[in-house]
Amino acid sequence: DVKVTQSSRYLVKRTGEKVFLECVQDMDHENMFWYRQDPGLGLRLIYFSYDVKMKEKGDIPEGYSVSREKKERFSLILESASTNQTSMYLCASSLSRANGYTFGSGTRLTVV
Amino acid sequence: AQSVTQLDSQVPVFEEAPVELRCNYSSSVSVYLFWYVQYPNQGLQLLLKYLSGSTLVESINGFEAEFNKSQTSFHLRKPSVHISDTAEYFCAVSGGNQGGKLIFGQGTELSVKP
C-alpha cells in the first residue's frame, strides 16, 4: 500500500524555536506539497516541489522554508515558530495532475 | 486564478436521509475535479474524481458527484447516509495552468445523527 508518512502526529514547541516537520513518501512521486489546515479556512498551500532540490512558494510561504534533498523526502521548516503557526500541517505527494494527491496523516503543531 | 467555493460549512442530517454537499469552482481552463474526505484526526483520502467523459462519477461507498460545466459545479450526493459518513469533505480543482497543484474549498462538515 502506498504511503505518505509524517514523522510526528503531535508536536508542542516554544515560541522562537526552529521546527522541522518531516514527510516521506514511498511512491517515487516527483510532486510533493505542504499545506496547513485551519478551521473555516480549508487547506492553504505553503510550499511545493516538482523535483529534487526544487521548491516553489505557495500561497502562504511567510515564516516557512522547505528542503528537498532526496526525491522521497520533503521537509517543512519553521525558522522561528510563532503562536500563529499553531495548526494542522498536511503533507501530500502526487504522480500527476490526473491522479490527485496522497496525503499523510498530518502533524498537529502547537506553539506555546 | 482558480477558486473553489463550498457553499455549506456544516450539514447536519439524520441517518438514512439523502445529502448533497455543494461545490462551485471558477476556472478559465479545463479542470480536473476531486472530492476528498477527512475522518477525525486523519489525513485526507480521495473519495472520487472527474477527469473527462461521463459527467457522473461514483465512489465505492455510495457517494456520487456530477460535473456540470455550465454551472461550474461538482456537487457530492449520497441517497442514504450512515453514521460512519460523519467527516469533513473537501472539494478541489486542478487546472492546466496550475501544474499538479490542487486548490481546495473551505470544507463541509457532515454530521450524521441517529
Short mmCIF file of C-alpha atoms in Angstrom, two decimals:
data_model
loop_
_atom_site.label_atom_id
_atom_site.label_comp_id
_atom_site.label_asym_id
_atom_site.label_seq_id
_atom_site.Cartn_x
_atom_site.Cartn_y
_atom_site.Cartn_z
CA ASP A 1 0.00 0.00 0.00
CA VAL A 2 1.40 3.38 -0.99
CA LYS A 3 2.14 5.73 1.84
CA VAL A 4 3.00 9.24 2.83
CA THR A 5 4.46 9.29 6.32
CA GLN A 6 4.71 12.35 8.53
CA SER A 7 7.15 11.83 11.33
CA SER A 8 5.05 13.24 14.17
CA ARG A 9 1.31 13.27 14.85
CA TYR A 10 1.52 15.84 17.64
CA LEU A 11 4.19 18.41 18.45
CA VAL A 12 4.42 21.12 21.08
CA LYS A 13 7.10 23.75 20.57
CA ARG A 14 8.02 27.04 22.20
CA THR A 15 7.87 30.42 20.52
CA GLY A 16 11.12 31.17 18.71
CA GLU A 17 12.18 27.55 18.27
CA LYS A 18 13.24 26.21 14.89
CA VAL A 19 10.86 23.42 13.97
CA PHE A 20 11.32 20.65 11.41
CA LEU A 21 8.36 18.71 10.02
CA GLU A 22 9.36 15.66 8.01
CA CYS A 23 7.47 13.94 5.24
CA VAL A 24 8.48 10.78 3.39
CA GLN A 25 6.70 9.06 0.50
CA ASP A 26 7.40 5.61 -0.90
CA MET A 27 5.68 6.01 -4.28
CA ASP A 28 8.50 7.60 -6.29
CA HIS A 29 6.33 10.68 -6.84
CA GLU A 30 8.04 13.78 -8.17
CA ASN A 31 5.49 16.24 -6.78
CA MET A 32 5.24 16.99 -3.07
CA PHE A 33 3.26 19.60 -1.18
CA TRP A 34 2.89 21.15 2.26
CA TYR A 35 -0.45 22.57 3.38
CA ARG A 36 -1.74 23.93 6.63
CA GLN A 37 -5.32 23.34 7.69
CA ASP A 38 -7.25 25.73 9.92
CA PRO A 39 -10.96 25.70 10.83
CA GLY A 40 -13.02 27.69 8.35
CA LEU A 41 -10.03 28.32 6.06
CA GLY A 42 -9.68 24.92 4.46
CA LEU A 43 -6.27 23.89 3.18
CA ARG A 44 -3.74 26.55 2.26
CA LEU A 45 -0.63 25.76 0.25
CA ILE A 46 2.65 26.71 1.90
CA TYR A 47 5.31 25.28 -0.45
CA PHE A 48 5.57 22.65 -3.12
CA SER A 49 8.25 20.87 -5.08
CA TYR A 50 8.24 19.28 -8.52
CA ASP A 51 11.72 17.78 -8.31
CA VAL A 52 14.70 17.21 -6.07
CA LYS A 53 16.26 20.45 -4.89
CA MET A 54 13.44 22.38 -6.48
CA LYS A 55 10.91 24.41 -4.49
CA GLU A 56 8.22 26.93 -5.19
CA LYS A 57 6.25 29.20 -2.89
CA GLY A 58 2.59 28.55 -2.38
CA ASP A 59 0.01 30.99 -1.11
CA ILE A 60 1.32 31.47 2.44
CA PRO A 61 5.11 30.89 2.50
CA GLU A 62 5.97 33.60 5.02
CA GLY A 63 7.70 32.20 8.08
CA TYR A 64 8.38 28.85 6.43
CA SER A 65 11.07 27.25 4.30
CA VAL A 66 11.46 23.78 2.79
CA SER A 67 14.13 21.30 1.85
CA ARG A 68 14.07 18.51 -0.71
CA GLU A 69 17.46 16.83 -0.89
CA LYS A 70 16.05 13.43 -1.88
CA LYS A 71 13.06 12.57 -4.02
CA GLU A 72 11.21 10.77 -1.25
CA ARG A 73 11.64 13.38 1.48
CA PHE A 74 10.19 16.87 1.74
CA SER A 75 10.81 18.82 4.93
CA LEU A 76 8.98 21.90 6.17
CA ILE A 77 10.95 24.26 8.39
CA LEU A 78 9.55 26.91 10.69
CA GLU A 79 12.52 29.24 11.10
CA SER A 80 11.26 30.82 14.32
CA ALA A 81 7.97 29.37 15.49
CA SER A 82 5.20 31.74 16.45
CA THR A 83 1.82 31.13 18.06
CA ASN A 84 0.01 31.94 14.80
CA GLN A 85 1.69 28.89 13.28
CA THR A 86 -0.28 26.62 15.57
CA SER A 87 -2.13 24.46 13.05
CA MET A 88 -2.55 21.07 11.41
CA TYR A 89 0.14 20.52 8.79
CA LEU A 90 -0.55 18.13 5.93
CA CYS A 91 1.98 16.73 3.51
CA ALA A 92 0.93 15.26 0.17
CA SER A 93 2.53 13.74 -2.88
CA SER A 94 1.29 13.35 -6.43
CA LEU A 95 2.26 11.36 -9.51
CA SER A 96 0.40 13.59 -11.94
CA ARG A 97 -2.34 16.16 -12.19
CA ALA A 98 -4.89 13.47 -13.03
CA ASN A 99 -4.07 11.30 -10.02
CA GLY A 100 -4.69 13.89 -7.34
CA TYR A 101 -2.85 13.69 -4.05
CA THR A 102 -1.97 11.08 -1.48
CA PHE A 103 -1.92 12.67 1.96
CA GLY A 104 -0.07 11.89 5.14
CA SER A 105 -1.93 11.66 8.44
CA GLY A 106 -0.99 15.19 9.45
CA THR A 107 1.03 16.82 12.21
CA ARG A 108 -0.84 18.89 14.75
CA LEU A 109 1.61 21.55 15.88
CA THR A 110 1.02 23.70 18.93
CA VAL A 111 3.33 26.67 19.54
CA VAL A 112 3.24 27.97 23.10
CA ALA B 1 -6.91 32.40 -10.96
CA GLN B 2 -8.88 29.38 -9.90
CA SER B 3 -11.04 29.10 -6.83
CA VAL B 4 -13.37 26.65 -5.14
CA THR B 5 -16.38 27.52 -3.01
CA GLN B 6 -18.14 25.02 -0.80
CA LEU B 7 -21.46 26.59 -0.08
CA ASP B 8 -22.16 24.97 3.28
CA SER B 9 -19.71 24.84 6.16
CA GLN B 10 -21.84 22.39 8.15
CA VAL B 11 -24.52 19.93 7.07
CA PRO B 12 -26.39 18.02 9.79
CA VAL B 13 -28.57 15.14 8.62
CA PHE B 14 -30.29 12.13 10.11
CA GLU B 15 -29.15 8.62 9.33
CA GLU B 16 -30.61 7.15 6.13
CA ALA B 17 -31.54 10.61 4.80
CA PRO B 18 -30.17 11.85 1.47
CA VAL B 19 -27.48 14.51 1.44
CA GLU B 20 -25.95 16.94 -1.03
CA LEU B 21 -22.71 18.81 -0.42
CA ARG B 22 -22.35 21.71 -2.81
CA CYS B 23 -19.20 22.79 -4.60
CA ASN B 24 -18.71 25.51 -7.18
CA TYR B 25 -15.48 26.38 -8.91
CA SER B 26 -14.12 29.07 -11.16
CA SER B 27 -11.52 28.50 -13.83
CA SER B 28 -10.67 29.82 -17.25
CA VAL B 29 -9.23 26.47 -18.36
CA SER B 30 -10.42 22.90 -18.37
CA VAL B 31 -10.20 21.31 -14.96
CA TYR B 32 -9.96 18.09 -13.08
CA LEU B 33 -12.23 17.92 -10.03
CA PHE B 34 -11.86 15.96 -6.82
CA TRP B 35 -13.68 15.23 -3.60
CA TYR B 36 -11.67 14.26 -0.54
CA VAL B 37 -12.90 13.03 2.84
CA GLN B 38 -11.22 13.59 6.18
CA TYR B 39 -12.24 11.48 9.17
CA PRO B 40 -11.42 12.84 12.65
CA ASN B 41 -7.70 13.03 13.39
CA GLN B 42 -6.73 11.67 10.00
CA GLY B 43 -5.35 12.96 6.73
CA LEU B 44 -7.46 13.41 3.62
CA GLN B 45 -8.46 10.47 1.45
CA LEU B 46 -9.53 10.64 -2.18
CA LEU B 47 -13.26 9.92 -2.48
CA LEU B 48 -13.80 10.38 -6.21
CA LYS B 49 -12.61 12.42 -9.16
CA TYR B 50 -13.74 13.74 -12.53
CA LEU B 51 -11.22 13.87 -15.34
CA SER B 52 -13.26 13.59 -18.52
CA GLY B 53 -16.02 11.55 -20.13
CA SER B 54 -19.18 10.75 -18.18
CA THR B 55 -20.17 13.67 -16.01
CA LEU B 56 -21.41 11.39 -13.23
CA VAL B 57 -18.70 9.73 -11.15
CA GLU B 58 -19.15 7.33 -8.27
CA SER B 59 -17.20 6.19 -5.24
CA ILE B 60 -17.09 2.70 -3.78
CA ASN B 61 -19.08 3.68 -0.68
CA GLY B 62 -22.19 5.07 -2.40
CA PHE B 63 -21.28 8.71 -2.98
CA GLU B 64 -21.60 10.25 -6.42
CA ALA B 65 -20.80 13.63 -7.91
CA GLU B 66 -21.91 15.28 -11.12
CA PHE B 67 -19.79 17.63 -13.14
CA ASN B 68 -21.87 20.49 -14.54
CA LYS B 69 -19.78 22.65 -16.83
CA SER B 70 -22.44 25.28 -17.49
CA GLN B 71 -23.00 25.84 -13.78
CA THR B 72 -19.34 25.24 -12.87
CA SER B 73 -20.43 22.88 -10.14
CA PHE B 74 -19.38 19.49 -8.81
CA HIS B 75 -21.89 18.63 -6.09
CA LEU B 76 -21.49 15.50 -3.98
CA ARG B 77 -24.55 13.38 -3.19
CA LYS B 78 -25.50 10.25 -1.34
CA PRO B 79 -29.05 8.86 -1.33
CA SER B 80 -28.84 7.39 2.19
CA VAL B 81 -26.13 8.31 4.69
CA HIS B 82 -24.72 6.29 7.58
CA ILE B 83 -23.29 7.35 10.91
CA SER B 84 -19.88 6.34 9.56
CA ASP B 85 -20.12 9.04 6.87
CA THR B 86 -19.61 11.71 9.53
CA ALA B 87 -16.48 13.54 8.39
CA GLU B 88 -15.27 16.68 6.70
CA TYR B 89 -15.46 16.79 2.93
CA PHE B 90 -13.27 18.88 0.68
CA CYS B 91 -13.80 19.77 -2.96
CA ALA B 92 -10.69 20.52 -5.02
CA VAL B 93 -9.82 21.63 -8.54
CA SER B 94 -6.71 21.17 -10.64
CA GLY B 95 -6.41 23.33 -13.72
CA GLY B 96 -3.95 23.24 -16.58
CA ASN B 97 -2.12 26.37 -15.56
CA GLN B 98 -1.56 25.16 -12.01
CA GLY B 99 0.51 22.11 -12.77
CA GLY B 100 -0.16 19.40 -10.24
CA LYS B 101 -1.41 21.74 -7.57
CA LEU B 102 -4.89 21.38 -6.14
CA ILE B 103 -6.96 24.32 -4.98
CA PHE B 104 -9.23 23.31 -2.11
CA GLY B 105 -12.53 24.61 -0.87
CA GLN B 106 -13.05 25.50 2.77
CA GLY B 107 -14.58 22.15 3.62
CA THR B 108 -18.05 20.94 4.62
CA GLU B 109 -18.55 19.19 7.92
CA LEU B 110 -21.12 16.41 7.51
CA SER B 111 -22.67 15.30 10.77
CA VAL B 112 -24.94 12.25 10.61
CA LYS B 113 -27.22 11.82 13.60
CA PRO B 114 -29.09 8.65 14.62
#
